[in-house]
Short mmCIF file of C-alpha atoms in Angstrom, two decimals:
data_model
loop_
_atom_site.label_atom_id
_atom_site.label_comp_id
_atom_site.label_asym_id
_atom_site.label_seq_id
_atom_site.Cartn_x
_atom_site.Cartn_y
_atom_site.Cartn_z
CA VAL S 1 78.94 256.92 80.76
CA ALA S 2 80.13 260.54 80.17
CA GLY S 3 82.51 259.94 82.58
CA ALA S 4 83.58 256.75 81.25
CA VAL S 5 84.09 258.42 77.66
CA ARG S 6 86.22 260.91 79.02
CA ARG S 7 88.84 258.55 80.73
CA VAL S 8 89.33 256.94 77.50
CA VAL S 9 91.34 260.16 76.76
CA TYR S 10 93.48 259.39 79.59
CA HIS S 11 94.09 255.93 78.25
CA GLN S 12 97.78 254.30 77.06
CA PRO S 13 98.13 251.90 74.72
CA LEU S 14 98.76 248.11 75.71
CA GLN S 15 102.13 246.63 74.70
CA PRO S 16 102.49 244.09 72.75
CA ILE S 17 104.39 240.95 74.18
CA THR S 18 106.43 238.25 72.52
CA VAL S 19 106.97 235.00 74.11
CA ASP S 20 108.59 231.94 72.47
CA ILE S 21 106.05 228.88 71.94
CA ASP S 22 106.94 225.49 72.48
CA PRO S 23 106.05 224.09 69.18
CA HIS S 24 104.73 220.57 71.28
CA VAL S 25 101.00 220.17 70.88
CA LEU S 26 98.46 218.63 73.75
CA VAL S 27 95.27 217.03 72.60
CA VAL S 28 93.20 215.51 75.21
CA GLY S 29 90.33 213.31 74.13
CA GLY S 30 91.25 209.78 71.53
CA GLY S 31 87.34 210.37 69.81
CA ILE S 32 87.44 211.51 65.96
CA ALA S 33 87.78 214.99 67.03
CA GLY S 34 91.11 214.08 69.01
CA ILE S 35 92.25 211.72 66.20
CA GLN S 36 91.96 214.24 63.33
CA ALA S 37 93.33 217.34 64.82
CA ALA S 38 96.23 215.51 66.22
CA LEU S 39 97.00 213.90 62.91
CA GLU S 40 96.71 217.38 61.14
CA ILE S 41 99.19 219.21 63.54
CA ALA S 42 101.25 216.01 62.99
CA ASP S 43 101.03 215.86 59.48
CA SER S 44 102.44 219.97 59.34
CA GLY S 45 105.41 218.92 61.48
CA HIS S 46 104.75 219.62 65.04
CA PRO S 47 105.10 216.93 67.83
CA VAL S 48 101.86 216.14 69.24
CA TYR S 49 100.99 214.28 72.60
CA LEU S 50 97.50 212.37 72.06
CA VAL S 51 96.36 211.79 75.85
CA GLU S 52 93.11 209.19 76.38
CA ARG S 53 91.82 207.55 79.28
CA GLN S 54 90.36 204.55 77.94
CA PRO S 55 92.61 201.96 76.68
CA THR S 56 92.48 202.52 73.52
CA ILE S 57 91.67 205.65 71.14
CA GLY S 58 88.53 205.58 68.54
CA GLY S 59 85.69 207.16 70.93
CA HIS S 60 82.05 206.84 70.56
CA MET S 61 82.75 206.30 66.96
CA ALA S 62 84.26 202.73 67.20
CA GLN S 63 80.92 201.76 68.40
CA PHE S 64 78.93 203.12 65.88
CA ASP S 65 77.74 201.30 63.02
CA LYS S 66 77.02 203.88 60.14
CA THR S 67 77.64 207.69 60.28
CA PHE S 68 74.75 210.47 59.26
CA PRO S 69 73.77 212.04 56.79
CA THR S 70 75.31 209.62 54.25
CA LEU S 71 75.04 206.41 56.14
CA ASP S 72 78.93 205.54 55.36
CA CYS S 73 80.49 202.89 57.51
CA SER S 74 82.01 204.25 60.68
CA ALA S 75 84.95 201.34 60.98
CA CYS S 76 85.56 202.43 57.37
CA ILE S 77 86.45 205.75 58.05
CA LEU S 78 87.92 205.46 61.75
CA THR S 79 90.23 202.45 61.61
CA PRO S 80 93.08 204.08 59.11
CA LYS S 81 92.84 207.14 61.18
CA MET S 82 93.62 205.16 64.15
CA PHE S 83 96.17 203.48 62.56
CA ALA S 84 97.61 206.33 61.20
CA VAL S 85 97.66 207.54 64.60
CA GLY S 86 99.36 204.38 66.05
CA GLN S 87 102.30 204.98 63.20
CA HIS S 88 102.68 208.57 63.34
CA PRO S 89 106.19 209.71 64.13
CA ASN S 90 105.15 213.30 65.36
CA ILE S 91 102.32 211.46 67.80
CA THR S 92 103.23 209.91 71.07
CA LEU S 93 99.97 208.26 72.36
CA MET S 94 99.36 208.09 75.93
CA THR S 95 96.31 205.92 76.65
CA TRP S 96 95.14 204.24 79.67
CA SER S 97 96.05 208.16 81.37
CA GLU S 98 94.81 211.08 82.35
CA VAL S 99 95.81 214.94 82.44
CA GLU S 100 96.22 215.43 86.04
CA LYS S 101 97.24 219.30 86.11
CA VAL S 102 98.14 221.86 84.18
CA GLU S 103 100.67 224.90 85.01
CA GLY S 104 102.91 227.76 83.18
CA PHE S 105 101.76 230.56 81.00
CA VAL S 106 100.63 231.51 77.24
CA GLY S 107 102.62 229.02 74.78
CA ASN S 108 104.61 227.35 77.36
CA PHE S 109 102.69 225.04 79.68
CA THR S 110 103.68 222.19 82.20
CA VAL S 111 101.38 218.95 81.98
CA GLN S 112 101.16 216.19 84.89
CA VAL S 113 99.81 212.91 83.30
CA ARG S 114 99.12 209.93 85.41
CA LYS S 115 99.66 206.89 83.11
CA ARG S 116 97.74 204.47 84.82
CA ALA S 117 99.29 200.86 85.33
CA ARG S 118 97.86 198.43 82.47
CA LYS S 119 99.74 195.50 84.54
CA VAL S 120 101.03 194.90 81.02
CA ASN S 121 104.44 194.95 79.58
CA THR S 122 104.44 197.00 76.42
CA GLU S 123 107.44 195.95 75.37
CA LEU S 124 106.78 192.36 76.06
CA CYS S 125 103.46 192.05 75.11
CA ASN S 126 102.93 191.26 71.43
CA GLY S 127 98.66 191.71 71.45
CA CYS S 128 97.93 188.06 70.92
CA MET S 129 95.23 188.49 73.18
CA PHE S 130 95.77 184.44 74.63
CA CYS S 131 95.50 186.05 78.20
CA GLN S 132 91.97 187.20 77.59
CA GLU S 133 91.30 183.86 75.88
CA LYS S 134 92.36 182.25 79.14
CA CYS S 135 91.20 184.55 81.90
CA PRO S 136 88.51 182.70 83.90
CA LYS S 137 86.62 185.88 84.82
CA LYS S 138 84.46 186.54 81.96
CA VAL S 139 80.80 188.33 83.75
CA VAL S 140 82.32 191.57 83.64
CA ASP S 141 79.65 194.34 82.22
CA ASP S 142 81.44 195.20 78.80
CA GLU S 143 81.40 199.18 78.94
CA PHE S 144 82.28 198.89 75.26
CA GLU S 145 79.06 197.25 74.73
CA VAL S 146 77.34 199.47 76.87
CA GLY S 147 76.83 196.64 79.32
CA LEU S 148 74.68 194.52 76.72
CA THR S 149 77.16 191.61 77.12
CA THR S 150 80.42 190.97 79.34
CA ARG S 151 83.91 190.83 79.21
CA LYS S 152 87.16 189.37 80.84
CA ALA S 153 89.11 191.02 83.79
CA ILE S 154 91.69 191.22 81.18
CA TYR S 155 90.29 192.76 77.75
CA SER S 156 91.16 194.78 75.01
CA PRO S 157 87.78 196.70 74.30
CA PHE S 158 87.32 195.71 70.64
CA PRO S 159 89.89 193.67 68.26
CA GLN S 160 91.01 196.70 66.01
CA ALA S 161 92.34 198.74 69.47
CA VAL S 162 94.97 201.09 68.87
CA PRO S 163 97.23 200.59 70.53
CA LYS S 164 96.85 196.67 70.64
CA PHE S 165 97.68 195.93 74.39
CA PRO S 166 95.30 194.65 76.87
CA VAL S 167 94.78 195.89 80.18
CA ILE S 168 93.92 194.27 83.24
CA ASP S 169 90.79 195.30 85.39
CA VAL S 170 91.92 195.74 89.21
CA GLU S 171 88.60 196.21 90.29
CA ASN S 172 87.19 193.01 88.62
CA CYS S 173 90.20 190.53 88.83
CA THR S 174 90.26 187.46 91.01
CA TYR S 175 94.38 187.81 91.89
CA TYR S 176 93.60 191.48 93.17
CA LYS S 177 90.40 189.94 95.09
CA LYS S 178 91.38 186.71 96.76
CA GLY S 179 95.26 186.81 95.89
CA THR S 180 94.66 183.97 93.47
CA CYS S 181 94.31 182.66 90.06
CA LYS S 182 97.48 184.52 87.89
CA ALA S 183 96.00 182.59 85.12
CA CYS S 184 96.93 185.23 82.42
CA GLN S 185 100.35 185.61 83.91
CA LYS S 186 100.78 181.52 83.30
CA PHE S 187 99.64 181.37 79.73
CA CYS S 188 101.12 184.26 78.78
CA PRO S 189 104.07 183.41 75.99
CA THR S 190 106.01 186.43 76.26
CA GLY S 191 105.72 186.79 80.37
CA ALA S 192 104.39 190.42 79.71
CA ILE S 193 101.95 190.00 82.62
CA ASP S 194 103.10 192.56 85.47
CA PHE S 195 100.92 192.28 88.67
CA ASP S 196 103.00 194.78 90.54
CA GLN S 197 103.48 197.29 87.97
CA PRO S 198 102.93 200.74 88.99
CA ASP S 199 101.46 204.06 87.75
CA GLU S 200 103.62 206.38 86.07
CA ILE S 201 103.30 210.19 86.62
CA GLU S 202 105.01 212.13 83.72
CA LYS S 203 105.48 215.66 82.87
CA ILE S 204 105.70 217.10 79.45
CA LYS S 205 106.13 220.39 77.96
CA VAL S 206 103.69 221.94 75.22
CA GLY S 207 102.91 225.44 73.60
CA ASN S 208 98.88 224.50 72.97
CA ILE S 209 96.29 222.50 74.55
CA ILE S 210 93.36 221.16 72.72
CA LEU S 211 90.44 219.59 74.85
CA ALA S 212 88.43 217.05 72.56
CA THR S 213 86.92 214.92 75.58
CA GLY S 214 83.68 213.96 74.07
CA TYR S 215 80.60 213.45 75.52
CA ASP S 216 78.74 210.99 77.97
CA LEU S 217 74.87 210.12 77.64
CA PHE S 218 72.19 211.61 79.48
CA ASP S 219 71.15 209.28 82.17
CA CYS S 220 67.66 208.25 80.87
CA ARG S 221 66.25 206.79 84.37
CA ARG S 222 65.83 210.29 85.65
CA ILE S 223 62.94 210.10 83.06
CA PRO S 224 61.16 207.43 84.83
CA GLU S 225 57.94 208.20 82.26
CA TYR S 226 60.32 206.38 79.20
CA GLY S 227 60.71 203.43 81.16
CA TYR S 228 64.14 203.07 80.66
CA GLY S 229 65.62 200.74 83.24
CA ARG S 230 62.81 199.34 84.05
CA LEU S 231 61.03 198.17 80.70
CA PRO S 232 63.01 195.46 79.07
CA ASN S 233 63.13 196.97 75.34
CA VAL S 234 63.81 200.71 76.17
CA PHE S 235 67.22 201.27 74.45
CA THR S 236 69.55 204.01 74.34
CA ASN S 237 71.34 205.56 71.58
CA LEU S 238 74.45 203.61 72.33
CA GLU S 239 73.03 200.48 73.00
CA PHE S 240 71.15 200.74 69.61
CA GLU S 241 74.24 201.41 67.83
CA ARG S 242 76.05 198.24 69.29
CA LEU S 243 72.68 196.19 68.22
CA THR S 244 73.34 197.00 64.67
CA ASN S 245 76.72 196.85 64.32
CA VAL S 246 77.98 193.61 62.90
CA SER S 247 80.84 193.11 65.83
CA GLY S 248 78.27 193.77 68.49
CA PRO S 249 76.72 191.11 70.81
CA THR S 250 73.81 190.19 68.46
CA ASN S 251 76.14 190.43 65.02
CA GLY S 252 74.07 193.14 63.76
CA LYS S 253 70.70 191.79 64.06
CA VAL S 254 68.08 194.18 65.82
CA VAL S 255 66.05 192.03 68.26
CA LEU S 256 64.43 192.42 71.70
CA LYS S 257 65.53 191.78 74.92
CA ASP S 258 64.89 187.76 74.22
CA GLY S 259 67.52 187.75 71.74
CA VAL S 260 65.18 186.29 69.41
CA THR S 261 62.35 188.52 68.43
CA GLN S 262 62.43 191.03 65.84
CA PRO S 263 60.64 194.79 66.27
CA GLN S 264 57.21 194.58 64.19
CA THR S 265 57.15 198.66 65.72
CA VAL S 266 59.57 201.11 66.68
CA ALA S 267 59.85 204.51 68.63
CA VAL S 268 62.16 206.68 68.14
CA VAL S 269 62.09 209.70 71.12
CA HIS S 270 64.26 212.26 70.57
CA CYS S 271 65.28 215.03 72.73
CA VAL S 272 65.41 212.74 75.70
CA GLY S 273 66.86 215.45 78.67
CA SER S 274 67.69 217.75 76.26
CA ARG S 275 65.20 221.48 75.47
CA ASP S 276 63.83 220.81 78.86
CA LYS S 277 63.61 222.99 82.04
CA ASN S 278 63.78 220.34 84.31
CA TYR S 279 67.24 218.71 83.15
CA ASN S 280 69.13 220.46 80.26
CA ASN S 281 67.97 223.54 78.78
CA TYR S 282 69.97 223.54 75.45
CA CYS S 283 69.63 221.20 72.15
CA SER S 284 71.94 218.23 72.17
CA SER S 285 71.97 219.08 68.22
CA ILE S 286 72.86 215.68 67.44
CA CYS S 287 69.85 213.36 68.19
CA CYS S 288 67.76 214.39 64.98
CA MET S 289 70.21 213.36 62.41
CA GLN S 290 71.16 210.23 64.85
CA SER S 291 67.38 209.68 65.14
CA LEU S 292 66.56 209.86 61.56
CA LYS S 293 69.61 207.44 60.63
CA PHE S 294 68.36 204.46 63.41
CA ALA S 295 64.86 204.86 61.40
CA HIS S 296 66.64 203.93 58.10
CA LEU S 297 68.76 201.54 59.98
CA VAL S 298 65.40 199.50 61.45
CA LYS S 299 63.40 199.35 58.44
CA GLU S 300 67.15 197.99 56.52
CA LYS S 301 67.34 195.36 59.11
CA THR S 302 63.69 194.70 60.11
CA GLY S 303 61.08 196.31 57.95
CA ALA S 304 59.44 197.66 61.00
CA ARG S 305 57.11 200.59 61.34
CA VAL S 306 58.92 203.52 62.74
CA TYR S 307 57.56 206.60 64.54
CA ASN S 308 59.70 209.36 65.28
CA PHE S 309 58.57 211.78 68.28
CA TYR S 310 59.88 214.84 68.02
CA ILE S 311 59.78 218.74 69.17
CA ASP S 312 61.01 220.29 66.31
CA MET S 313 63.09 218.56 63.48
CA ARG S 314 66.49 220.40 63.72
CA THR S 315 69.25 218.98 61.72
CA PRO S 316 72.37 221.05 61.65
CA ALA S 317 74.71 218.36 60.65
#
């Protein structure tokens, strides 16, 4: 310690370095955090690239019915912001895209973005969704509905999607699997379907990068004693969000898997996969408020008796 202290006498002060900073900003992730960041930066006059890997912006908040702690309508908050992003002159929206590489140094980054082929020419598409209506392939698990229902092989995740253009699911499209069908192309009124459309690689230069990449759900099947995936009426939080949402598969009715019966008693289990040395040591920081919100929604929609099972009540939001 004494030697280290004496050595300080011989240190030389660091010299400040001035670099030019590119005014463009990259925001990775088009959920509510990325949307809000992009809007605030764009409103201040700086150009923004907003990159989202899904066909639309909105993220998980687009799946929600209500928001905690006020139980305000999620779509009422989110939809105007999504529209504002799509129309903002300072925002370049890059959906169905992923960042592949970042190079450079402070204030000057070169970012490689892969724009995956929608197989739909967005310059011709008017968003009428006639292609989705005519597609005969309708047995694909709907990711937006968390597998509670199915979607077509050409689809837009939800009616208010931004941008409004659909995307073809190449892995499940009959044309790519068997070389037949092409119903979407035959019925498209503007000739926007392009089965040969390739991916595009775009390089952009930015001075700052914001990561707003959101979250994935914990796989509840990893804890078999809770019965998720084995017992029919055990739901994840996102599945419950879609049950309570009027735009969801049950039109907002909280029912059991038979699609008819309302529950008489409901158990809400907190901390699944969190605060557990066998899975994740940390607190998720959202499940207490989310669980209390669910209790309100269940009582409101069904009148069922609700039990909350928790370790400690932590409500940071």
